[in-house]
Coordinates of C-alpha atoms in Angstrom, one line a residue:
M514 CA 10.8 12.7 -3.8
N515 CA 7.6 14.0 -2.2
R516 CA 6.7 13.6 1.4
L517 CA 4.2 10.9 0.8
T518 CA 6.9 8.8 -1.0
I519 CA 9.3 9.4 1.9
T520 CA 6.7 8.1 4.3
F521 CA 6.5 4.9 2.4
A522 CA 10.3 4.4 2.1
L523 CA 11.7 2.2 4.8
L524 CA 14.1 -0.7 3.9
A525 CA 13.4 -4.3 5.1
A526 CA 16.1 -6.8 4.5
S527 CA 15.5 -10.6 4.1
P528 CA 17.5 -13.1 6.1
V529 CA 19.9 -15.4 4.3
R530 CA 20.8 -19.0 5.2
A531 CA 24.5 -19.7 5.7
A532 CA 24.7 -23.3 4.5
E533 CA 24.2 -24.8 1.1
P534 CA 22.7 -21.7 -0.5
A535 CA 20.2 -22.1 -3.3
F536 CA 19.2 -19.3 -5.7
L537 CA 15.6 -18.7 -4.9
P538 CA 15.7 -18.7 -1.1
D539 CA 19.2 -17.4 -0.5
V540 CA 20.4 -15.3 -3.4
A541 CA 17.3 -13.9 -5.1
P542 CA 16.1 -12.0 -2.0
V543 CA 19.5 -10.2 -1.8
L544 CA 19.3 -9.2 -5.5
V545 CA 15.7 -7.9 -5.1
S546 CA 16.4 -5.9 -1.9
R547 CA 19.9 -4.6 -2.6
C548 CA 20.3 -4.5 -6.4
A549 CA 17.1 -4.4 -8.3
S550 CA 16.4 -0.7 -7.6
C551 CA 19.4 0.2 -9.9
H552 CA 19.4 -2.8 -12.1
G553 CA 15.7 -3.5 -12.8
D554 CA 13.1 -3.2 -15.5
V555 CA 12.7 0.5 -14.9
K556 CA 16.3 1.6 -14.3
A557 CA 19.2 -0.5 -15.6
R558 CA 22.5 1.1 -14.8
G559 CA 25.3 -0.1 -17.0
E560 CA 22.7 -1.8 -19.1
Y561 CA 22.6 -4.7 -16.6
R562 CA 19.4 -6.1 -15.0
V563 CA 18.8 -8.6 -12.2
D564 CA 15.0 -8.6 -12.2
T565 CA 14.8 -12.1 -13.8
F566 CA 17.3 -15.0 -13.7
E567 CA 17.7 -14.8 -17.5
N568 CA 18.7 -11.1 -17.2
L569 CA 21.0 -11.8 -14.3
L570 CA 23.1 -14.0 -16.5
R571 CA 23.2 -11.6 -19.4
P572 CA 26.2 -9.2 -19.5
G573 CA 25.8 -5.5 -19.3
A574 CA 27.6 -2.7 -21.1
S575 CA 31.0 -4.0 -19.9
D576 CA 30.4 -7.4 -21.6
A577 CA 31.9 -9.1 -18.5
K578 CA 30.1 -12.4 -17.6
P579 CA 28.0 -11.8 -14.4
V580 CA 28.1 -15.5 -13.5
V581 CA 30.8 -18.0 -14.5
P582 CA 29.6 -21.3 -13.1
G583 CA 31.9 -22.7 -10.5
K584 CA 34.2 -19.7 -10.6
P585 CA 33.1 -16.9 -8.2
D586 CA 36.4 -14.9 -8.7
E587 CA 35.8 -14.7 -12.4
S588 CA 32.1 -13.7 -12.0
E589 CA 31.5 -9.9 -12.4
L590 CA 28.5 -10.1 -10.0
Y591 CA 30.7 -11.4 -7.2
R592 CA 33.6 -9.2 -8.0
R593 CA 31.5 -6.1 -7.8
L594 CA 30.2 -7.1 -4.4
V595 CA 33.6 -7.5 -2.8
A596 CA 35.5 -4.7 -4.7
T597 CA 37.5 -2.4 -2.4
D598 CA 37.3 0.5 -4.8
P599 CA 34.1 2.5 -3.8
K600 CA 33.6 3.4 -7.5
E601 CA 33.3 -0.3 -8.4
R602 CA 31.8 -1.9 -5.2
M603 CA 28.0 -2.6 -5.4
P604 CA 25.6 -1.3 -4.3
P605 CA 27.1 2.2 -4.8
G606 CA 26.6 4.8 -2.1
D607 CA 25.1 2.3 0.3
D608 CA 26.2 -0.1 2.9
P609 CA 27.9 -3.2 1.5
L610 CA 26.2 -6.5 1.7
T611 CA 26.6 -8.4 4.9
A612 CA 29.2 -11.2 5.2
D613 CA 26.5 -13.9 5.1
E614 CA 24.9 -12.4 2.0
V615 CA 28.3 -12.2 0.2
V616 CA 29.1 -15.8 1.2
A617 CA 25.7 -17.0 0.0
V618 CA 26.3 -15.5 -3.5
K619 CA 29.9 -16.9 -3.6
K620 CA 28.8 -20.4 -2.6
W621 CA 25.9 -20.4 -5.0
I622 CA 28.2 -19.5 -7.9
A623 CA 30.8 -22.0 -6.8
A624 CA 28.2 -24.7 -6.7
G625 CA 27.4 -24.0 -10.4
G626 CA 25.1 -20.9 -10.3
T627 CA 22.0 -22.9 -11.3
F628 CA 18.3 -22.3 -11.0
D629 CA 15.7 -24.8 -12.1
G630 CA 12.7 -22.5 -11.9
N631 CA 11.2 -20.0 -14.4
R632 CA 14.1 -18.1 -15.8
T633 CA 12.0 -15.3 -17.4
A634 CA 9.7 -14.7 -14.4
A635 CA 10.2 -11.5 -12.3
L636 CA 12.1 -12.5 -9.2
K637 CA 9.7 -10.4 -7.1
A638 CA 6.8 -12.5 -8.3
I639 CA 8.3 -15.9 -7.5
L640 CA 10.0 -15.3 -4.2
P641 CA 8.2 -16.9 -1.2
P642 CA 6.6 -14.6 1.4
R643 CA 9.1 -13.1 3.8
T644 CA 9.5 -13.8 7.5
H645 CA 9.3 -10.4 9.1
P646 CA 11.5 -9.5 12.1
A647 CA 10.2 -8.7 15.6
A648 CA 9.0 -5.2 16.4
P649 CA 11.3 -2.9 18.4
E650 CA 10.8 -3.4 22.2
K651 CA 10.8 0.4 22.6
Y652 CA 10.3 3.0 19.9
A653 CA 13.1 5.4 19.5
R654 CA 10.6 7.8 18.0
P655 CA 7.0 7.6 16.9
A656 CA 6.4 6.2 13.4
P657 CA 3.9 7.6 10.9
V658 CA 0.5 6.1 11.3
C659 CA -0.6 5.0 7.8
A660 CA -3.4 2.6 8.8
L661 CA -6.2 2.4 11.4
A662 CA -9.2 0.1 11.9
F663 CA -11.9 -0.1 14.6
S664 CA -12.9 -3.6 15.7
P665 CA -16.5 -4.4 14.7
D666 CA -17.7 -3.6 18.3
G667 CA -15.8 -0.3 18.3
K668 CA -14.0 -1.1 21.6
E669 CA -10.6 -1.5 20.1
L670 CA -8.5 0.4 17.6
A671 CA -5.8 -1.4 15.5
V672 CA -2.9 0.8 14.5
G673 CA -0.1 0.1 12.0
G674 CA 3.4 0.3 13.6
V675 CA 6.9 -0.8 12.8
N676 CA 6.9 -4.6 12.1
E677 CA 3.7 -4.8 14.2
V678 CA 0.1 -3.9 14.7
T679 CA -0.6 -2.3 18.0
V680 CA -4.1 -2.6 19.5
W681 CA -5.5 0.1 21.8
D682 CA -8.5 0.7 23.9
A683 CA -10.5 3.2 21.8
A684 CA -12.0 5.0 24.8
T685 CA -8.9 5.4 27.0
G686 CA -5.9 5.1 24.6
K687 CA -4.5 2.2 26.7
L688 CA -2.2 -0.2 24.9
L689 CA -3.9 -3.6 25.0
R690 CA -1.5 -5.9 23.0
R691 CA 1.1 -6.0 20.2
L692 CA 0.9 -8.2 17.2
P693 CA 4.5 -8.6 15.9
H694 CA 6.3 -10.0 12.9
Q695 CA 4.4 -7.9 10.4
P696 CA 5.8 -5.9 7.5
A697 CA 8.3 -3.1 8.2
R698 CA 5.6 -0.5 7.3
I699 CA 1.9 -1.1 7.5
H700 CA -0.3 0.8 5.2
A701 CA -3.6 -1.1 5.4
L702 CA -5.8 -2.7 8.1
A703 CA -9.2 -4.3 8.0
Y704 CA -11.1 -6.4 10.5
S705 CA -13.0 -9.5 9.4
P706 CA -16.7 -9.2 9.8
D707 CA -16.6 -11.4 12.9
G708 CA -13.7 -9.4 14.4
K709 CA -11.5 -12.5 14.9
K710 CA -9.0 -11.7 12.1
I711 CA -7.2 -8.6 10.9
L712 CA -6.1 -8.2 7.3
V713 CA -2.7 -6.5 7.4
G714 CA -1.0 -5.0 4.3
G715 CA 2.4 -3.4 3.9
G716 CA 5.9 -4.0 2.8
T717 CA 8.9 -2.0 1.5
V718 CA 8.6 0.7 -1.2
G719 CA 9.7 -0.4 -4.7
E720 CA 10.7 -3.9 -3.5
Y721 CA 8.1 -6.0 -1.7
G722 CA 4.6 -6.2 -0.4
D723 CA 2.2 -8.7 1.2
A724 CA -1.1 -8.9 2.9
A725 CA -1.7 -11.4 5.8
L726 CA -4.7 -12.7 7.6
V727 CA -3.7 -12.3 11.2
D728 CA -5.3 -13.6 14.4
A729 CA -6.6 -10.4 16.1
T730 CA -5.7 -11.8 19.6
T731 CA -2.4 -13.6 19.1
G732 CA -1.0 -11.9 16.0
A733 CA -0.3 -15.2 14.3
R734 CA 0.0 -14.8 10.5
E735 CA -2.4 -17.5 9.5
R736 CA -2.3 -16.9 5.7
V737 CA -0.2 -14.7 3.5
F738 CA -1.5 -13.2 0.2
G739 CA 1.2 -12.3 -2.3
P740 CA 4.0 -11.5 -2.5
F741 CA 3.6 -8.3 -4.5
G742 CA 6.3 -6.5 -6.4
D743 CA 5.8 -3.3 -4.3
L744 CA 4.0 -2.0 -1.2
V745 CA 0.5 -3.2 -0.4
L746 CA -1.4 0.0 0.2
C747 CA -5.0 -1.0 0.7
V748 CA -7.1 -4.0 1.7
A749 CA -10.8 -4.8 2.1
F750 CA -13.0 -7.7 3.1
A751 CA -16.1 -8.4 0.9
P752 CA -19.3 -7.9 3.0
D753 CA -19.8 -11.7 3.2
G754 CA -16.2 -12.3 4.3
K755 CA -15.6 -14.8 1.5
T756 CA -13.2 -12.7 -0.6
V757 CA -10.5 -10.1 0.2
A758 CA -9.3 -7.4 -2.2
V759 CA -5.7 -6.2 -2.0
G760 CA -4.2 -3.2 -3.9
S761 CA -0.5 -2.5 -4.4
A762 CA 1.9 0.1 -5.6
D763 CA 2.9 -2.5 -8.2
R764 CA -0.3 -1.3 -10.0
T765 CA -2.3 -4.6 -9.5
T766 CA -5.4 -5.3 -7.5
R767 CA -6.0 -9.0 -6.6
G768 CA -8.9 -10.9 -5.1
Y769 CA -8.1 -13.8 -2.7
S770 CA -10.1 -16.5 -0.9
P771 CA -9.4 -16.1 2.9
A772 CA -10.5 -19.7 3.4
G773 CA -8.0 -21.4 1.0
G774 CA -5.7 -18.5 0.2
A775 CA -6.1 -18.9 -3.6
E776 CA -5.9 -15.9 -5.9
V777 CA -9.3 -15.8 -7.6
W778 CA -8.8 -12.9 -9.9
R779 CA -6.3 -10.2 -10.8
S780 CA -6.7 -6.7 -12.3
S781 CA -3.9 -4.7 -13.9
L782 CA -5.9 -1.8 -15.2
H783 CA -4.2 1.1 -13.3
S784 CA -1.1 2.7 -14.6
D785 CA 0.1 3.8 -11.2
W786 CA -0.1 2.9 -7.5
V787 CA -3.5 1.4 -6.4
T788 CA -4.2 3.5 -3.3
G789 CA -7.6 2.4 -2.2
V790 CA -10.1 -0.5 -2.5
A791 CA -13.7 -0.6 -1.3
Y792 CA -16.6 -2.9 -1.7
S793 CA -20.1 -1.6 -2.1
H794 CA -22.4 -2.7 0.8
G795 CA -23.9 -5.6 -1.1
G796 CA -20.6 -6.6 -2.6
K797 CA -21.8 -6.0 -6.2
W798 CA -19.0 -3.5 -6.9
L799 CA -15.3 -3.2 -5.9
A800 CA -13.9 0.3 -6.5
T801 CA -10.1 0.9 -6.8
S802 CA -8.5 4.3 -6.7
S803 CA -5.1 5.2 -8.1
K804 CA -2.4 7.8 -8.4
D805 CA -3.2 7.6 -12.2
R806 CA -6.2 10.0 -11.4
T807 CA -8.9 7.4 -12.0
V808 CA -11.2 5.1 -10.0
K809 CA -12.0 1.7 -11.6
V810 CA -15.3 0.0 -10.7
L811 CA -14.9 -3.8 -10.9
D812 CA -17.4 -6.6 -10.6
G813 CA -17.1 -7.6 -6.9
T814 CA -17.0 -11.3 -7.7
T815 CA -15.0 -11.6 -10.9
G816 CA -12.8 -8.5 -10.8
K817 CA -13.8 -7.6 -14.4
L818 CA -14.0 -3.9 -15.3
F819 CA -17.5 -2.3 -15.2
T820 CA -16.6 1.4 -15.7
T821 CA -14.0 4.1 -15.0
F822 CA -14.7 7.2 -13.0
N823 CA -12.6 10.1 -14.5
G824 CA -14.0 12.9 -12.3
H825 CA -10.5 13.6 -10.8
R826 CA -9.1 14.6 -14.2
R827 CA -11.9 16.6 -15.7
Q828 CA -11.2 19.2 -18.4
Y829 CA -14.5 21.0 -18.0
A830 CA -17.2 21.7 -15.4
P831 CA -16.6 22.4 -11.7
H832 CA -13.3 21.4 -10.0
A833 CA -11.5 20.8 -13.3
G834 CA -8.0 19.6 -13.0
Q835 CA -5.7 16.6 -12.8
F836 CA -5.6 15.1 -9.4
E837 CA -4.2 11.9 -8.0
V838 CA -6.8 9.8 -6.1
Y839 CA -5.9 8.4 -2.6
G840 CA -9.1 7.0 -1.2
V841 CA -12.5 5.5 -2.2
A842 CA -15.5 4.4 -0.2
F843 CA -19.2 3.5 -0.6
D844 CA -22.2 4.4 1.5
A845 CA -25.1 2.1 2.2
A846 CA -27.1 3.5 -0.8
G847 CA -24.4 2.6 -3.3
T848 CA -23.0 6.1 -3.8
A849 CA -19.3 6.1 -4.3
Y850 CA -17.0 8.7 -2.8
S851 CA -13.4 9.4 -3.8
V852 CA -10.8 11.9 -2.7
G853 CA -7.2 13.0 -3.4
G854 CA -5.9 16.3 -4.8
G855 CA -8.2 19.3 -5.3
S856 CA -10.6 20.8 -2.9
A857 CA -13.6 18.4 -2.8
V858 CA -14.7 14.9 -2.1
R859 CA -16.4 13.5 -5.3
A860 CA -19.7 11.7 -4.8
W861 CA -20.9 9.6 -7.8
N862 CA -22.9 6.6 -8.9
P863 CA -21.2 3.7 -10.8
V864 CA -24.1 3.0 -13.1
K865 CA -24.6 6.7 -14.0
T866 CA -20.8 7.0 -14.5
H867 CA -21.0 4.0 -16.9
D868 CA -23.9 5.6 -18.9
E869 CA -22.2 9.0 -19.1
N870 CA -18.9 7.5 -20.3
G871 CA -20.7 6.5 -23.5
S872 CA -18.4 5.9 -26.5
A873 CA -16.0 7.8 -28.7
A874 CA -18.8 8.6 -31.1
D875 CA -20.5 11.0 -28.6
M876 CA -17.3 12.4 -27.0
E877 CA -18.0 16.0 -28.0
E878 CA -21.5 15.9 -26.6
R879 CA -20.3 14.3 -23.3
F880 CA -17.7 17.1 -22.9
K881 CA -20.5 19.6 -22.8
N882 CA -22.3 17.7 -20.1
V883 CA -21.4 18.6 -16.5
G884 CA -22.3 15.1 -15.3
H885 CA -24.0 13.8 -12.2
T886 CA -21.0 14.1 -9.8
R887 CA -21.6 16.0 -6.6
Y888 CA -18.7 17.9 -4.9
L889 CA -18.4 18.0 -1.1
E890 CA -16.3 21.1 -1.0
Y891 CA -13.7 22.3 1.4
A892 CA -10.8 24.8 1.4
A893 CA -7.5 23.0 1.4
G894 CA -4.2 23.5 -0.3
K895 CA -3.0 20.0 0.4
P896 CA -4.1 16.6 -0.9
A897 CA -6.4 14.4 1.2
F898 CA -5.1 10.9 1.9
G899 CA -7.8 9.5 4.3
L900 CA -11.5 8.8 3.5
A901 CA -14.2 7.1 5.6
V902 CA -17.9 6.9 5.0
G903 CA -20.7 5.8 7.3
G904 CA -23.8 6.8 9.3
G905 CA -24.7 9.3 6.6
Q906 CA -21.4 11.2 7.2
V907 CA -18.3 11.5 5.0
F908 CA -14.9 12.1 6.6
S909 CA -11.7 13.2 4.9
A910 CA -8.2 14.3 6.0
G911 CA -4.8 15.1 4.7
G912 CA -2.0 17.5 4.4
D913 CA -3.6 20.4 6.0
K914 CA -3.7 18.5 9.4
L915 CA -7.5 18.7 9.6
V916 CA -10.2 16.1 9.6
R917 CA -13.4 17.2 7.9
Q918 CA -16.9 15.9 8.3
H919 CA -19.5 16.4 5.6
D920 CA -23.2 15.5 5.6
A921 CA -23.6 12.9 2.8
A922 CA -27.1 13.9 1.8
S923 CA -26.7 17.7 1.6
G924 CA -23.0 17.8 0.9
K925 CA -22.5 20.5 3.5
L926 CA -19.5 20.7 5.8
V927 CA -20.6 19.8 9.3
R928 CA -17.3 20.5 11.2
E929 CA -13.6 20.4 11.1
F930 CA -11.6 18.5 13.7
A931 CA -8.4 20.4 14.5
G932 CA -5.6 19.3 16.8
H933 CA -3.1 17.3 14.7
A934 CA 0.3 18.9 14.4
D935 CA 1.3 17.0 11.2
W936 CA -0.2 15.6 8.0
V937 CA -3.0 13.1 8.5
Y938 CA -2.6 9.9 6.6
S939 CA -5.3 7.5 7.9
L940 CA -8.9 7.5 9.1
A941 CA -11.3 5.0 10.6
I942 CA -14.9 5.4 11.8
H943 CA -17.3 3.5 13.9
P944 CA -20.8 4.9 13.3
A945 CA -22.5 3.0 16.1
S946 CA -20.3 4.6 18.7
T947 CA -20.1 7.9 16.9
R948 CA -16.3 7.8 16.8
V949 CA -13.7 8.9 14.2
A950 CA -10.0 8.0 14.6
S951 CA -7.2 9.7 12.7
G952 CA -3.5 9.0 12.5
A953 CA -0.8 11.4 11.5
F954 CA 2.8 11.5 10.2
D955 CA 4.1 12.3 13.7
G956 CA 2.6 9.1 15.2
E957 CA -0.3 10.8 17.0
V958 CA -3.7 9.1 17.0
R959 CA -6.8 11.1 17.9
V960 CA -10.3 9.7 18.5
C961 CA -13.2 12.2 18.4
D962 CA -16.9 12.2 18.9
T963 CA -18.7 12.7 15.5
M964 CA -21.8 14.2 17.2
T965 CA -20.2 16.8 19.3
G966 CA -16.7 17.2 17.7
D967 CA -15.1 16.7 21.2
L968 CA -11.8 14.9 21.6
V969 CA -12.2 11.5 23.3
V970 CA -8.6 10.5 23.6
S971 CA -5.2 11.2 21.9
F972 CA -2.0 9.2 22.2
K973 CA 1.3 8.5 20.4
A974 CA 1.1 5.0 18.9
A975 CA 4.7 4.2 19.9
P976 CA 5.1 1.6 22.7
G977 CA 7.9 2.5 25.2
W978 CA 8.6 5.9 23.6
A979 CA 9.4 8.7 26.1
K980 CA 9.4 12.2 24.8

């Protein structure tokens, strides 16, 4: 497990009601959070799966019936949950279920073990959105900062925390307010164009994700998009504010209406985590980056595929190699930028990419063509996770603890911002106030002046923490 995955891995349990348990609200969340990682569609220990209700009822390799309606003690599912032998008790090598969770499973089976919903649907897809717990009053230690966003006026900086978004004065580093009851880990933040709302995305690795439209002042979760079958890693508002795009580690990208909450389109084109989403300035395009080493360019309104940028897995020409992609952005002129592994930010045009992709008939000729991609080069032996573009400047940061600033027109490196003591996972810029903010694994946030390179303020985004 690499360090990026470790950053994402933080378990969030779902509450269980004690009385009159029903399958979907009371039993399914327990199965998803505590059982599905070993008994799911990817891994199925003992040839047993709990990812759908239909699979839950189907015996595994032991042929023992998981659920015997009305008889919990004869049901293998319940027996394994209460077994005293560590080799038999589930989940293995982990804390047992809570007493309330075990009682909920027992009472549900005793009541007949029924479910009137879609028996073949993935449980992750049909569970209602979770109610997230309160944030810690005081942080025992700083948490990794995986998401940052400047308010439209540049005066405030929103930072992803533990079950909360913290909002800080961008000039002084003073904590202004806390917006609680958010996902356990927050990986994406975006202000609405009017600054009144924040789109907050996060969840629990391998298990759950959601994105919520949150009041930027009170923290009220006014609308929840999802749930997703895995972490939400990226969010974006369309320029007109009428659509939001949400990308997840479950490999889907979805478009929603903030006004009504309806899902308006869904894309399942990537074969790995969707790590970044970005609208072009006019909203014509939506670009999505992925660990599958590609960037997809979708129609910004319909979500339909326009083209695929393969510049991070080139076999020929400069910067050849196979590199995961962790961020994507557009400048005002419509040039797309993408970053991940390797030692350069890629700059490219969606239309030219479409034309260069051609067809299978001219594949050999295209392999000889270097292509139109420009490379904003830097020396780094670690991947870049953060990318931000604006004001004619391109910023990137990652595992080498540096934030880099390139001039978009010339592609030349302007400066490197040093000072972080750990990997940098998130970036945000506010061109009008010439500020760039960066967040690191150790919880430090640094705000710098993009004209001079000077540090404006630094702080640990961990309320109540004392070193």
